Coordinates of C-alpha atoms in Angstrom, one line a residue:
M286 CA 3.9 17.8 -42.2
A287 CA 2.0 21.1 -43.6
E288 CA -0.7 18.2 -43.5
L289 CA -0.7 17.9 -39.8
D290 CA 0.3 21.5 -39.2
E291 CA -3.2 22.6 -40.6
F292 CA -5.0 19.8 -39.2
R293 CA -3.6 21.2 -35.5
A294 CA -5.0 24.7 -36.6
E295 CA -8.0 23.6 -37.8
T296 CA -8.7 21.0 -34.3
R297 CA -7.6 23.8 -31.7
A298 CA -10.5 26.0 -33.2
W299 CA -13.4 23.1 -33.1
L300 CA -12.5 22.8 -29.7
A301 CA -12.4 26.1 -28.9
D302 CA -15.7 26.8 -30.7
N303 CA -17.0 23.7 -29.7
C304 CA -16.2 22.3 -26.3
P305 CA -18.3 24.0 -23.7
A306 CA -16.5 25.5 -20.8
G307 CA -18.6 23.0 -18.4
A308 CA -16.9 19.7 -20.2
R309 CA -13.5 21.1 -19.3
G310 CA -11.8 20.2 -16.6
P311 CA -13.9 17.4 -13.9
G312 CA -16.4 16.5 -14.1
P313 CA -18.9 13.8 -15.5
I314 CA -17.7 11.2 -18.4
P315 CA -21.1 9.6 -19.9
N316 CA -20.5 5.9 -20.9
G317 CA -23.5 5.1 -23.0
S318 CA -25.6 3.5 -20.7
T319 CA -29.7 3.7 -21.7
K320 CA -30.2 3.5 -17.7
I321 CA -28.3 6.7 -16.7
K322 CA -29.9 10.1 -18.0
I323 CA -26.8 12.8 -18.8
R324 CA -28.1 15.9 -16.5
D325 CA -25.0 18.1 -17.3
R326 CA -26.5 20.3 -20.2
D327 CA -22.6 20.8 -20.8
T328 CA -21.9 17.5 -20.8
L329 CA -24.4 16.2 -23.2
I330 CA -23.7 19.4 -25.8
W331 CA -20.5 18.4 -26.0
L332 CA -21.3 15.0 -26.5
D333 CA -23.7 15.8 -29.4
R334 CA -21.2 17.8 -30.8
M335 CA -18.0 15.0 -30.5
I336 CA -20.4 12.2 -31.8
E337 CA -21.4 14.4 -35.1
K338 CA -17.5 15.1 -35.7
G339 CA -17.4 11.2 -35.1
W340 CA -14.5 12.1 -32.0
T341 CA -16.0 10.1 -29.6
V342 CA -13.8 7.5 -31.2
P343 CA -11.5 9.5 -33.3
D344 CA -9.4 6.4 -34.5
W345 CA -12.2 3.9 -35.5
P346 CA -13.2 3.6 -39.5
Q347 CA -16.0 5.9 -40.3
A348 CA -18.3 3.7 -41.4
Y349 CA -18.6 2.9 -37.8
G350 CA -19.4 6.0 -36.0
G351 CA -15.3 7.2 -36.2
G352 CA -13.8 9.9 -36.7
G353 CA -10.8 8.1 -39.2
L354 CA -8.3 9.3 -37.8
D355 CA -4.8 8.1 -38.2
K356 CA -2.5 7.8 -35.0
E357 CA -0.7 10.9 -36.0
A358 CA -3.5 13.1 -36.2
F359 CA -5.6 11.2 -33.3
L360 CA -2.3 12.2 -30.8
I361 CA -2.6 15.4 -32.1
L362 CA -6.0 15.7 -30.9
V363 CA -5.2 14.5 -27.8
E364 CA -2.6 17.2 -27.6
E365 CA -5.2 19.8 -28.5
M366 CA -7.8 18.4 -25.9
S367 CA -5.3 18.3 -22.9
R368 CA -4.3 21.5 -23.8
I369 CA -8.0 23.5 -22.8
R370 CA -7.9 20.2 -19.9
A371 CA -11.4 19.0 -22.2
R372 CA -13.1 15.8 -21.0
P373 CA -13.2 12.8 -23.7
A374 CA -17.0 13.2 -24.5
L375 CA -17.4 9.6 -24.1
S376 CA -15.7 6.5 -21.8
G377 CA -16.3 3.1 -20.7
F378 CA -15.9 -0.6 -21.7
G379 CA -17.6 0.0 -25.3
T380 CA -15.4 2.8 -26.2
S381 CA -12.0 0.9 -24.7
M382 CA -12.3 -2.5 -24.7
I383 CA -15.1 -4.2 -26.4
G384 CA -15.5 -1.6 -29.8
P385 CA -11.3 -1.8 -30.2
T386 CA -11.7 -5.5 -29.7
L387 CA -14.3 -6.2 -32.4
L388 CA -12.2 -3.9 -35.2
E389 CA -10.0 -6.5 -34.9
F390 CA -11.9 -9.9 -34.0
G391 CA -15.5 -9.3 -35.0
T392 CA -17.0 -10.0 -38.4
E393 CA -18.8 -7.3 -40.4
Q394 CA -21.8 -7.9 -38.8
Q395 CA -21.1 -7.4 -35.6
K396 CA -19.1 -4.0 -36.2
Q397 CA -22.0 -2.7 -38.2
T398 CA -24.2 -3.9 -35.0
H399 CA -22.3 -2.8 -32.4
L400 CA -19.9 0.2 -33.0
P401 CA -21.8 2.4 -34.6
R402 CA -24.1 2.2 -31.1
I403 CA -21.1 2.7 -29.0
A404 CA -19.9 5.5 -31.2
Q405 CA -22.8 7.6 -30.4
A406 CA -23.4 6.3 -26.8
Q407 CA -26.3 4.4 -27.6
V408 CA -25.0 1.6 -25.2
E409 CA -22.7 0.7 -22.6
W410 CA -21.0 -2.7 -21.9
C411 CA -19.6 -4.7 -18.7
Q412 CA -17.0 -7.6 -18.5
G413 CA -18.0 -11.5 -17.8
Y414 CA -14.7 -12.7 -16.9
S415 CA -13.9 -13.4 -13.3
E416 CA -15.8 -16.2 -11.0
P417 CA -15.6 -17.1 -7.5
S418 CA -13.5 -19.8 -8.0
S419 CA -11.5 -18.4 -11.1
G420 CA -10.2 -15.1 -10.3
S421 CA -6.6 -15.2 -11.1
D422 CA -6.7 -18.2 -12.7
L423 CA -8.8 -17.3 -15.1
A424 CA -9.1 -20.2 -17.7
S425 CA -10.4 -22.2 -14.9
L426 CA -13.6 -20.8 -15.2
R427 CA -17.0 -22.8 -15.5
T428 CA -19.1 -20.8 -17.0
R429 CA -21.3 -22.8 -19.5
A430 CA -22.8 -22.3 -23.2
E431 CA -24.0 -25.2 -24.6
D432 CA -25.2 -25.1 -28.4
A433 CA -28.8 -25.3 -28.2
G434 CA -29.0 -24.6 -32.7
D435 CA -29.1 -21.8 -33.6
H436 CA -28.1 -19.6 -30.6
Y437 CA -26.3 -20.7 -26.7
V438 CA -27.3 -21.4 -23.7
I439 CA -25.6 -19.7 -20.8
N440 CA -25.9 -20.9 -17.2
G441 CA -22.9 -20.1 -14.3
Q442 CA -22.2 -17.0 -11.8
K443 CA -19.6 -13.9 -12.8
I444 CA -18.3 -12.0 -10.1
W445 CA -17.3 -8.3 -10.0
T446 CA -18.9 -7.1 -12.9
S447 CA -18.2 -3.8 -13.2
G448 CA -21.5 -1.7 -13.6
A449 CA -23.5 -4.7 -14.8
H450 CA -26.6 -2.8 -13.1
L451 CA -26.1 -0.3 -15.6
A452 CA -24.9 -2.0 -18.6
D453 CA -26.9 -3.1 -21.6
W454 CA -24.6 -5.4 -23.0
M455 CA -22.0 -7.8 -21.7
F456 CA -19.0 -9.6 -23.2
I457 CA -18.5 -12.9 -21.5
L458 CA -15.7 -16.0 -21.2
V459 CA -17.8 -19.0 -21.2
R460 CA -16.6 -23.0 -21.1
T461 CA -17.9 -24.4 -24.4
D462 CA -14.9 -27.6 -24.9
P463 CA -15.3 -29.0 -21.2
D464 CA -12.9 -31.9 -22.2
A465 CA -10.3 -29.7 -23.7
P466 CA -7.3 -28.4 -22.3
K467 CA -8.7 -24.8 -20.2
H468 CA -7.2 -22.5 -22.0
D469 CA -8.6 -24.6 -25.1
G470 CA -12.1 -25.1 -24.3
I471 CA -13.0 -21.1 -23.7
S472 CA -15.1 -18.9 -25.9
F473 CA -15.9 -15.0 -26.4
M474 CA -19.3 -14.4 -27.0
L475 CA -21.9 -11.0 -26.8
L476 CA -24.8 -11.0 -24.5
Q477 CA -28.1 -8.3 -23.6
M478 CA -28.3 -8.4 -20.3
D479 CA -32.0 -7.3 -20.3
Q480 CA -33.6 -11.2 -20.3
P481 CA -35.1 -13.0 -18.2
G482 CA -32.1 -15.4 -17.5
V483 CA -29.9 -13.0 -16.7
T484 CA -29.8 -11.8 -12.4
V485 CA -27.8 -8.9 -11.6
K486 CA -26.9 -8.5 -7.7
P487 CA -24.6 -5.1 -6.4
I488 CA -21.6 -6.1 -4.0
R489 CA -22.0 -3.4 -1.5
L490 CA -17.9 -2.5 -0.8
I491 CA -16.3 -1.0 2.0
S492 CA -15.9 2.4 0.0
G493 CA -19.5 2.5 0.4
E494 CA -20.4 2.5 -3.1
S495 CA -21.8 -1.0 -5.1
P496 CA -19.8 -0.4 -8.6
F497 CA -19.2 -4.0 -8.5
N498 CA -22.2 -7.1 -9.0
E499 CA -22.5 -10.7 -9.0
T500 CA -24.2 -11.7 -12.0
F501 CA -26.0 -15.0 -12.3
F502 CA -27.1 -16.8 -15.7
D503 CA -30.1 -19.1 -15.8
N504 CA -30.4 -20.4 -19.2
A505 CA -29.7 -17.1 -20.3
I506 CA -29.7 -16.7 -24.2
A507 CA -26.4 -15.7 -26.4
S508 CA -26.8 -15.8 -30.6
K509 CA -24.6 -17.8 -32.5
D510 CA -24.1 -14.4 -34.5
D511 CA -22.6 -13.0 -31.1
L512 CA -20.2 -15.4 -30.9
V513 CA -16.2 -13.0 -31.6
G514 CA -14.2 -15.3 -33.1
E515 CA -13.8 -18.8 -33.6
L516 CA -15.5 -21.3 -30.9
N517 CA -13.1 -22.3 -28.2
T518 CA -10.6 -19.8 -29.6
G519 CA -11.8 -17.4 -26.8
W520 CA -9.1 -17.0 -24.7
T521 CA -7.2 -15.1 -27.2
V522 CA -9.7 -13.0 -27.9
G523 CA -10.2 -12.0 -23.9
K524 CA -6.5 -11.5 -23.7
R525 CA -6.1 -9.3 -26.5
L526 CA -9.3 -7.5 -25.3
L527 CA -7.3 -6.8 -21.9
Q528 CA -4.5 -5.2 -23.5
H529 CA -6.9 -3.1 -25.7
E530 CA -7.9 -1.6 -21.7
R531 CA -4.4 -1.4 -20.1
S532 CA -2.9 0.7 -23.0
G533 CA -5.1 1.2 -25.8
M534 CA -5.9 3.9 -27.6
Q535 CA -9.0 5.3 -25.6
A536 CA -6.2 4.5 -22.6
L537 CA -4.1 7.5 -24.1
V538 CA -6.9 10.1 -24.3
R539 CA -8.0 9.4 -20.1
A540 CA -4.3 9.8 -19.4
A541 CA -3.4 12.7 -21.3
T542 CA -6.7 14.7 -20.8
S543 CA -6.9 14.1 -17.2
D544 CA -4.8 14.0 -13.6
G545 CA -4.7 10.1 -14.1
G546 CA -8.7 10.4 -13.8
L547 CA -8.1 11.8 -10.0
E548 CA -10.8 14.9 -9.8
T549 CA -8.2 17.7 -8.2
S550 CA -4.3 17.6 -8.4
L551 CA -2.4 16.6 -5.5
T552 CA -0.9 19.6 -5.5
A553 CA -3.8 21.4 -5.5
V554 CA -4.9 19.4 -2.2
A555 CA -1.3 19.9 -0.5
K556 CA -2.0 23.3 -1.0
D557 CA -5.0 24.0 0.3
S558 CA -4.4 21.6 3.3
L559 CA -1.0 22.8 4.2
G560 CA -0.8 26.6 3.1
E561 CA 1.9 27.7 0.3
A562 CA 5.1 29.8 0.8
E563 CA 6.1 31.8 -2.5
G564 CA 4.3 29.7 -4.4
K565 CA 5.3 26.1 -3.2
I566 CA 3.3 23.5 -0.5
A567 CA 4.3 24.7 2.6
D568 CA 5.6 21.8 4.2
P569 CA 9.2 21.3 2.5
T570 CA 8.6 17.0 3.3
Y571 CA 5.5 16.8 1.5
R572 CA 6.4 19.1 -1.0
A573 CA 8.8 16.4 -2.1
Q574 CA 6.4 13.7 -2.0
V575 CA 3.8 15.4 -3.7
T576 CA 7.2 16.6 -6.3
A577 CA 8.1 13.0 -7.0
Y578 CA 4.0 11.9 -7.2
E579 CA 3.6 14.7 -9.4
M580 CA 6.6 13.7 -12.0
N581 CA 6.3 10.0 -12.1
A582 CA 2.4 10.4 -13.1
H583 CA 3.9 12.4 -15.8
A584 CA 6.3 10.4 -17.0
L585 CA 3.5 7.4 -16.9
R586 CA 1.4 9.5 -19.1
L587 CA 4.7 10.1 -21.7
A588 CA 5.4 6.7 -22.1
Q589 CA 2.3 5.4 -22.4
R590 CA 2.4 7.9 -25.3
R591 CA 5.6 6.4 -26.8
A592 CA 4.3 3.3 -26.6
V593 CA 1.2 3.7 -28.7
E594 CA 2.9 5.4 -30.9
E595 CA 5.6 3.4 -31.9
S596 CA 3.2 0.2 -31.9
E597 CA 2.2 -0.9 -34.8
G598 CA -2.0 -1.9 -34.6
G599 CA -2.5 1.0 -31.9
T600 CA -2.7 -0.7 -28.7
P601 CA 0.8 -2.3 -27.6
G602 CA 1.0 -6.0 -26.6
P603 CA 2.5 -7.1 -23.3
V604 CA 3.7 -4.1 -21.9
T605 CA 0.8 -2.8 -21.4
S606 CA 1.7 -5.2 -18.3
I607 CA 4.0 -3.0 -17.0
F608 CA 2.0 0.1 -17.7
K609 CA -0.7 -1.7 -15.3
I610 CA 1.2 -2.4 -12.4
Y611 CA 3.0 1.2 -12.1
A612 CA -0.6 2.4 -12.9
S613 CA -2.4 0.9 -10.0
E614 CA 0.8 1.5 -7.5
L615 CA 0.6 5.2 -8.5
Q616 CA -2.8 5.3 -8.0
Q617 CA -2.8 4.3 -4.1
E618 CA 0.2 6.3 -3.6
R619 CA -1.7 8.9 -5.0
N620 CA -4.7 8.3 -2.3
D621 CA -2.5 7.3 0.4
L622 CA -0.9 10.8 -0.3
A623 CA -4.0 12.9 -0.3
T624 CA -5.4 11.3 2.8
R625 CA -2.8 11.9 5.0
L626 CA -2.8 15.8 3.7
G627 CA -5.8 16.3 5.5
G628 CA -4.7 14.9 8.7
Y629 CA -7.3 13.3 10.9
R630 CA -9.9 14.8 8.4
G631 CA -8.4 13.3 5.5
F632 CA -10.0 9.5 6.7
G633 CA -13.5 11.6 7.1
A634 CA -16.3 8.4 7.9
D635 CA -19.5 10.4 9.4
R636 CA -21.4 12.3 7.2
N637 CA -22.4 15.1 10.2
A638 CA -18.6 15.8 11.4
F639 CA -16.9 15.9 7.9
T640 CA -17.3 17.5 4.2
A641 CA -18.5 15.8 1.1
E642 CA -14.8 16.3 0.3
E643 CA -13.6 14.8 3.3
L644 CA -15.8 12.2 2.7
E645 CA -15.1 11.3 -0.8
S646 CA -11.6 11.5 -0.2
T647 CA -11.8 8.3 2.1
R648 CA -14.3 7.0 -0.1
Q649 CA -11.4 7.2 -2.8
W650 CA -8.9 6.0 -0.8
L651 CA -10.3 2.9 0.5
A652 CA -11.5 2.2 -3.2
F653 CA -8.4 2.4 -4.9
R654 CA -6.8 -0.7 -2.3
A655 CA -8.4 -3.0 -5.5
A656 CA -6.2 -1.5 -7.9
S657 CA -3.3 -3.5 -7.5
I658 CA -6.2 -6.6 -7.9
Y659 CA -8.5 -5.7 -10.3
S660 CA -7.7 -5.7 -14.2
G661 CA -5.6 -8.7 -13.6
S662 CA -3.9 -9.0 -10.3
N663 CA 0.1 -6.7 -10.0
E664 CA 1.5 -10.5 -9.5
I665 CA -0.5 -11.7 -12.7
Q666 CA 1.1 -8.7 -14.6
R667 CA 4.7 -9.6 -13.4
N668 CA 4.1 -13.1 -14.6
I669 CA 3.2 -11.4 -18.0
I670 CA 6.2 -9.5 -18.4
A671 CA 8.4 -12.2 -17.1
K672 CA 7.4 -14.9 -20.0
R673 CA 6.1 -12.0 -23.0
V674 CA 9.0 -9.2 -22.0
L675 CA 11.5 -10.7 -20.7
G676 CA 11.3 -14.2 -22.0
L677 CA 11.9 -16.0 -19.1
P678 CA 11.3 -19.8 -18.7
D679 CA 8.3 -21.0 -16.6

């Protein structure tokens, strides 16, 4: 206990000295993409200092660029960052998804090659899972990888590929045995995006943004060294990666150091829109709704933390599906409330008639309609809970 108290004191002092004011509260969080230039000075300073400390990925081994913190020390760091509202210095698919997966399933060569680059913000990843005819039934995927001696040749298509236009590498599920039962003929591979056989086409969403893409593979090449796990066992690796995404250590730090990833607290939005009465939201009906949301959001973060604390390997198992369902529905509730609080100005679409903040509120409201679909639809998550948490029959 004395050692943890000493670590807390040292961490608090280090954060006070090294976390710039511009890295506290809402703001940009780098993802490591070589295609994005970091323009905010404080964000860059914070990233460099956290890389040197190993705290971009605090719970990873020091040999791979991490901080080597055990679970107790990591949680103290999360608490101290939350106390001063310090943003994570680095986020993205590298830290939250493929990194933890390689720690669990990767070869030593794969770890040495990829993990330090992720920790040092030198690479960003995207996810090649969904296909036009394989969304909720992901195991029916048809993108093929054929053995060509020292490499695999990949042909097919992925869709809804978040950030593919900015990513340097992709982790991808491919079919390597078309004659095996659909769950058994899938492999998990790593693939460089900047090669002639990969084409990325952005998908414009109703929100006006294009974070998702169609990705086409025309004789794309993946090295034999970039097969993760055994051939035809990729379904196991791919499922575990999704658990890291939904409630791993990196998900914990994002939740604990932000308002669920949202830029402004709902209470502040309500006070700004409706006014205050003795420090409270003036409208009692909205006051009750906002209070209920804030309490539920806080309860979710506490539940996520408890699940990680109680898990043996840092990332819980099927219980992550519960968090995914609840968090996505909570995000939608938050944005519904935020838009209603603004009245007609909460649904702005005309750039000439609405402020940038009002337009962003509308974009957020539209974008989060998809929260209960992406990362595995809520219906799929309920099936997982039924089978693997409650033990119900098929």
